mmCIF file of C-alpha atoms and ligand atoms in Angstrom:
data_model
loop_
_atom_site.group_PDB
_atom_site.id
_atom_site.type_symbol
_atom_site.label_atom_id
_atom_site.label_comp_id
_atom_site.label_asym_id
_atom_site.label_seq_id
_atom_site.Cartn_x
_atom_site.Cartn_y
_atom_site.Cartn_z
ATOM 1 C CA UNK A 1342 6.684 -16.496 6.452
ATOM 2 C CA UNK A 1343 5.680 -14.306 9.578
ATOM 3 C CA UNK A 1344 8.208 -13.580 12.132
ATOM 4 C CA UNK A 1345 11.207 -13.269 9.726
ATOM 5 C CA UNK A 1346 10.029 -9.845 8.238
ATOM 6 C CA UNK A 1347 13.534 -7.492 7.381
ATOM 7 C CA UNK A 1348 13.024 -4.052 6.056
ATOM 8 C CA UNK A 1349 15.972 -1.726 5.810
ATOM 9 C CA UNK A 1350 16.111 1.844 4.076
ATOM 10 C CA UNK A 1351 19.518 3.331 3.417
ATOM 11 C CA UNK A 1352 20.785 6.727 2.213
ATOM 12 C CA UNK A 1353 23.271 4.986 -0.296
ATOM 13 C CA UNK A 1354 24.440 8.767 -1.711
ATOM 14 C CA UNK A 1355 23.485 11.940 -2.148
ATOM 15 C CA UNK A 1356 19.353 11.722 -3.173
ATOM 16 C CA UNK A 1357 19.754 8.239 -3.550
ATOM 17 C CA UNK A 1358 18.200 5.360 -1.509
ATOM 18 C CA UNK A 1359 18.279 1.546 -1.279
ATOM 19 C CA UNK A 1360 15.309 -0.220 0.272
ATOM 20 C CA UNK A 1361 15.545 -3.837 1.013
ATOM 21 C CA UNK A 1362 12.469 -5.949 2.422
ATOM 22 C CA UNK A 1363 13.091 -9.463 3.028
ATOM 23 C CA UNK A 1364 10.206 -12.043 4.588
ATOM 24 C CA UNK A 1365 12.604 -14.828 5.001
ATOM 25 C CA UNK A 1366 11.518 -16.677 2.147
ATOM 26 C CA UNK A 1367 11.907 -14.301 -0.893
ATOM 27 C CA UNK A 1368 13.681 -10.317 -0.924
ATOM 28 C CA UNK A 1369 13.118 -7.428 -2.952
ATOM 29 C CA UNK A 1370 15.525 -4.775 -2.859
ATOM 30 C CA UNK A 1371 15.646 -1.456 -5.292
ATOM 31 C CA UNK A 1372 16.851 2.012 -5.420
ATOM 32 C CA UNK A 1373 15.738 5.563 -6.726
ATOM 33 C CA UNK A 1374 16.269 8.917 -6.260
ATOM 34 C CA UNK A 1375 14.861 12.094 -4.350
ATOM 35 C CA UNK A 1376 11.862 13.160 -6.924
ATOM 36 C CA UNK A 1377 9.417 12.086 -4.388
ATOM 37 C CA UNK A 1378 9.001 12.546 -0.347
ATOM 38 C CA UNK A 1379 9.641 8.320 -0.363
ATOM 39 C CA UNK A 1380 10.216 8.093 3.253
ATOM 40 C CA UNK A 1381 6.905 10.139 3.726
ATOM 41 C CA UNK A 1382 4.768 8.353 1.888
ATOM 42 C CA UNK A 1383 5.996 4.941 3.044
ATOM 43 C CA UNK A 1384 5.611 5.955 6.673
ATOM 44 C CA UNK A 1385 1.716 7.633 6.149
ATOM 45 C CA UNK A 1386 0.848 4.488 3.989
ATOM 46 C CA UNK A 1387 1.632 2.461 7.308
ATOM 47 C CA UNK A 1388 -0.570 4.882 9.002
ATOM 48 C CA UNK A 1389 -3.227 4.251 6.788
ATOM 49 C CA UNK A 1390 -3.787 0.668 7.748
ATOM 50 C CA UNK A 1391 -4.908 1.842 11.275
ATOM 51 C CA UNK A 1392 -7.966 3.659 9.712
ATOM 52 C CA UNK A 1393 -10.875 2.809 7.839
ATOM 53 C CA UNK A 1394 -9.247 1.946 4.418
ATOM 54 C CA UNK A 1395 -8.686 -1.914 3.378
ATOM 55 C CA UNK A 1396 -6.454 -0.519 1.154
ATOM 56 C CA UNK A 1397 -3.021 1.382 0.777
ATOM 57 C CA UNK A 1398 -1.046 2.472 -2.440
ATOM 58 C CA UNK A 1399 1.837 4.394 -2.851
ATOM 59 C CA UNK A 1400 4.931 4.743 -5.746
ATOM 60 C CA UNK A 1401 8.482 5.109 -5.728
ATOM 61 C CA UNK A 1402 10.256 6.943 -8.948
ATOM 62 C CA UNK A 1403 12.477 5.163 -10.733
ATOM 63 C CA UNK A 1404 12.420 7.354 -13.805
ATOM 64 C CA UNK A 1405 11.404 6.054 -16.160
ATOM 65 C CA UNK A 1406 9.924 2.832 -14.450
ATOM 66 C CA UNK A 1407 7.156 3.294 -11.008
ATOM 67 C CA UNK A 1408 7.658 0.612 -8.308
ATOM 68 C CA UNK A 1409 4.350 0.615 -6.720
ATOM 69 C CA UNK A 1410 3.396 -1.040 -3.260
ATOM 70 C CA UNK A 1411 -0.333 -2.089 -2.852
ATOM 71 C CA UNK A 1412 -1.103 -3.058 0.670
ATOM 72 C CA UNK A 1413 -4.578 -4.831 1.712
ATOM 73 C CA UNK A 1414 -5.845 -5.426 5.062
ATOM 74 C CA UNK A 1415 -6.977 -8.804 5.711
ATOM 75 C CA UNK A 1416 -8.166 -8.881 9.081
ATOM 76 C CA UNK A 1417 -5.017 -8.685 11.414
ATOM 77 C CA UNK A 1418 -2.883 -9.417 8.491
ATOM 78 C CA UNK A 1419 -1.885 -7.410 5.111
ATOM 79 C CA UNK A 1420 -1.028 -8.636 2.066
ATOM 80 C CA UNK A 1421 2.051 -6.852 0.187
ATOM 81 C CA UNK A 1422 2.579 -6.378 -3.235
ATOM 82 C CA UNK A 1423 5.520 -4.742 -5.156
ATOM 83 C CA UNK A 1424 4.611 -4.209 -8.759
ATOM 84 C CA UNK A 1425 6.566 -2.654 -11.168
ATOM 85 C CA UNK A 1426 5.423 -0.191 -14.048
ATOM 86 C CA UNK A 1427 7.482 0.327 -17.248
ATOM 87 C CA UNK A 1428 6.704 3.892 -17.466
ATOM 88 C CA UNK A 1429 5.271 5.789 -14.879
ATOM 89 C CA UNK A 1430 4.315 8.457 -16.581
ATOM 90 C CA UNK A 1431 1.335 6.530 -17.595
ATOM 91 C CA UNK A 1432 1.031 4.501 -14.747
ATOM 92 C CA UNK A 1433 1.278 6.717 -11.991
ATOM 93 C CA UNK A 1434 -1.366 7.506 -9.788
ATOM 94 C CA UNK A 1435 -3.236 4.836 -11.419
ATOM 95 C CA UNK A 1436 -6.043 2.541 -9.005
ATOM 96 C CA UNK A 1437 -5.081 -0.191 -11.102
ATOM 97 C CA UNK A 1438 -2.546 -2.850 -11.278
ATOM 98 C CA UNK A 1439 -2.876 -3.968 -14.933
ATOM 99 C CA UNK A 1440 0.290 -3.633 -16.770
ATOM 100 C CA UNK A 1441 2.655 -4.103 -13.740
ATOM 101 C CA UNK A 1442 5.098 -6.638 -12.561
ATOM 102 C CA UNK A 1443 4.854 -8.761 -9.870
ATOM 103 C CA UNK A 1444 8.166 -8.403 -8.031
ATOM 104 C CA UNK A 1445 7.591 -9.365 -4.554
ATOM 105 C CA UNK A 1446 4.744 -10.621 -2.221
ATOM 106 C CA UNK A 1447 4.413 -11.723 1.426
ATOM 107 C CA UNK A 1448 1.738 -11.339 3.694
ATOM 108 C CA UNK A 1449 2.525 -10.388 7.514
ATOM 109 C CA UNK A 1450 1.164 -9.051 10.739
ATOM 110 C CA UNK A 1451 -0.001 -5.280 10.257
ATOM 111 C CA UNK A 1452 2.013 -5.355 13.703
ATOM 112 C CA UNK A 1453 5.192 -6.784 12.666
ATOM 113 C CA UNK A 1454 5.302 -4.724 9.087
ATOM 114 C CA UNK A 1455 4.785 -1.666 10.784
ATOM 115 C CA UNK A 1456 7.244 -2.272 13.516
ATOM 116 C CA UNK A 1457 9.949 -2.856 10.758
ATOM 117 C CA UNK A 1458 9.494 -0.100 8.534
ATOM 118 C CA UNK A 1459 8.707 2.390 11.647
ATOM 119 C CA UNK A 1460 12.091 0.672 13.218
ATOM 120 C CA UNK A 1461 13.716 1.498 9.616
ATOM 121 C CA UNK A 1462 13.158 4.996 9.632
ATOM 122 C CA UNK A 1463 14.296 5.420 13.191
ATOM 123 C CA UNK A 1464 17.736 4.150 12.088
ATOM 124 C CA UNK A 1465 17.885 7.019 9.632
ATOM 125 C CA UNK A 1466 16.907 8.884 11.862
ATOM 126 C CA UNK A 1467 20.145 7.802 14.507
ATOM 127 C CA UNK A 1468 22.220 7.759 11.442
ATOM 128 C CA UNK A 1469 21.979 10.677 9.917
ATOM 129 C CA UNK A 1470 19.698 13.272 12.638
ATOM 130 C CA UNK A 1471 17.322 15.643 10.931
ATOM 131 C CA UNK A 1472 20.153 18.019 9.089
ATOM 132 C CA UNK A 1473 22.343 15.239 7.986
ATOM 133 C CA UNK A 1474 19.014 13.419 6.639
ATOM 134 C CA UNK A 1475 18.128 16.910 4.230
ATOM 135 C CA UNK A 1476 21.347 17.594 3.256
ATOM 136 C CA UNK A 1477 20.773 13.951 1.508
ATOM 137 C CA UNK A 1478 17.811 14.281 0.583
ATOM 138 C CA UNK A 1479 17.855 17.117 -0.348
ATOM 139 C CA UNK A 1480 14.021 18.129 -1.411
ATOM 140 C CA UNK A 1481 12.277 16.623 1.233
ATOM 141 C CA UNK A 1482 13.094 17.251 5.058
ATOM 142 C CA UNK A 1483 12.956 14.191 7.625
ATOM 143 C CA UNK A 1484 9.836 13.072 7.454
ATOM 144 C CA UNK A 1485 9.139 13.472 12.143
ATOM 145 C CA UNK A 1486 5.389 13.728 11.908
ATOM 146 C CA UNK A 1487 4.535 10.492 10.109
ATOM 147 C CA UNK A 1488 7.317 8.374 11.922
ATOM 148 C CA UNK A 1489 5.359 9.908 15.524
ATOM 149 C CA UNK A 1490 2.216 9.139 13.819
ATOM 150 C CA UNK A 1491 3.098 5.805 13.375
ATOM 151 C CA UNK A 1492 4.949 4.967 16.675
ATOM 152 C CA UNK A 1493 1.521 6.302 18.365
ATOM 153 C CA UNK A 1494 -0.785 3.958 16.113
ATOM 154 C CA UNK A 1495 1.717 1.038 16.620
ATOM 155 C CA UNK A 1496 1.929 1.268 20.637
ATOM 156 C CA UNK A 1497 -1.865 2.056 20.887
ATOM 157 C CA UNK A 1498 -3.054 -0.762 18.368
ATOM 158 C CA UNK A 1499 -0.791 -3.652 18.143
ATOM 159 C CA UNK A 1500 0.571 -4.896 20.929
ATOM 160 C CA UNK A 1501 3.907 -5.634 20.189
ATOM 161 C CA UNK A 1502 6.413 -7.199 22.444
ATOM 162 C CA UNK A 1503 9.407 -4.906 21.214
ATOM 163 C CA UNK A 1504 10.892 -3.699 24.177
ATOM 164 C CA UNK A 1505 10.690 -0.078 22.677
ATOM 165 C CA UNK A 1506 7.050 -0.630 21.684
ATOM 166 C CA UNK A 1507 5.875 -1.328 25.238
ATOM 167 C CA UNK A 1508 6.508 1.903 26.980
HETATM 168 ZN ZN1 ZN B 2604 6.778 -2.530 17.802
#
């Protein structure tokens, strides 16, 4: 279902977060710690879909298990996948899906995913500012460049309607 796409990313505790994406139809929602620069890689994978590449894949670490999103541009559209990897030690890094879990597909607007996860991490941003967001995270510092990155490929490319989006 387009339209009805919900994304939220909270700092639940110290080097912990809790990501929730809901289309309206079916959610996924998991958590994992500060190993990785999540935030970072979720905001440049968004970038991504405004260049040449049909396709996007990036991990989350959820020692032992990988949650993996594979994102494919089709046309104006890309499809989502959440798969999930028993160990990702083996799976990590991996161009291949075989072996994972299915746990949640939709397929949306590049325009409307990318205004929810970019409109995500600018609520962390409010929330917490750029100190409170490291002492959190700990290992990885707010993540300004990507977010900018993607506000500028969202306003330039998309056309969105968002109030925020048309200035
Ligand atoms: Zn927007």
């Amino acid at each position: 279902m387009a339209g009805n796409l919900q994304f939220s990313w909270a700092l639940s505790g110290p080097g912990w977060v809790t990501y929730r994406i809901t289309d309206g139809a079916s959610e996924h929602e998991t958590y994992f710690g500060y190993c990785t620069d999540a935030l970072a890689d979720l905001l440049y994978a968004m970038t991504g879909l405004y260049g040449d590449s049909s396709c996007e894949r990036f991990s989350f670490d959820r020692e032992p298990m990988e949650t993996r999103w594979l994102l494919r541009r089709q046309g104006a559209d890309v499809a989502i996948d959440v798969f999930e990897f028993p160990d990702g030690a083996v799976s990590w890094g991996s161009p291949d899906e075989t072996g994972g879990t299915l746990l949640w597909r939709s397929t949306q607007p590049r325009g409307v995913l990318c205004h929810a996860v970019k409109e995500a991490a600018e609520a962390v941003l409010l929330e917490h500012g750029e100190d409170g967001y490291l002492e959190k995270w700990m290992l990885h510092p707010f993540p300004m460049a990507a977010l900018q990155d993607l506000r500028r490929l969202h306003r330039r490319n998309d056309d969105c309607r968002h109030e925020q989006c048309l200035t």
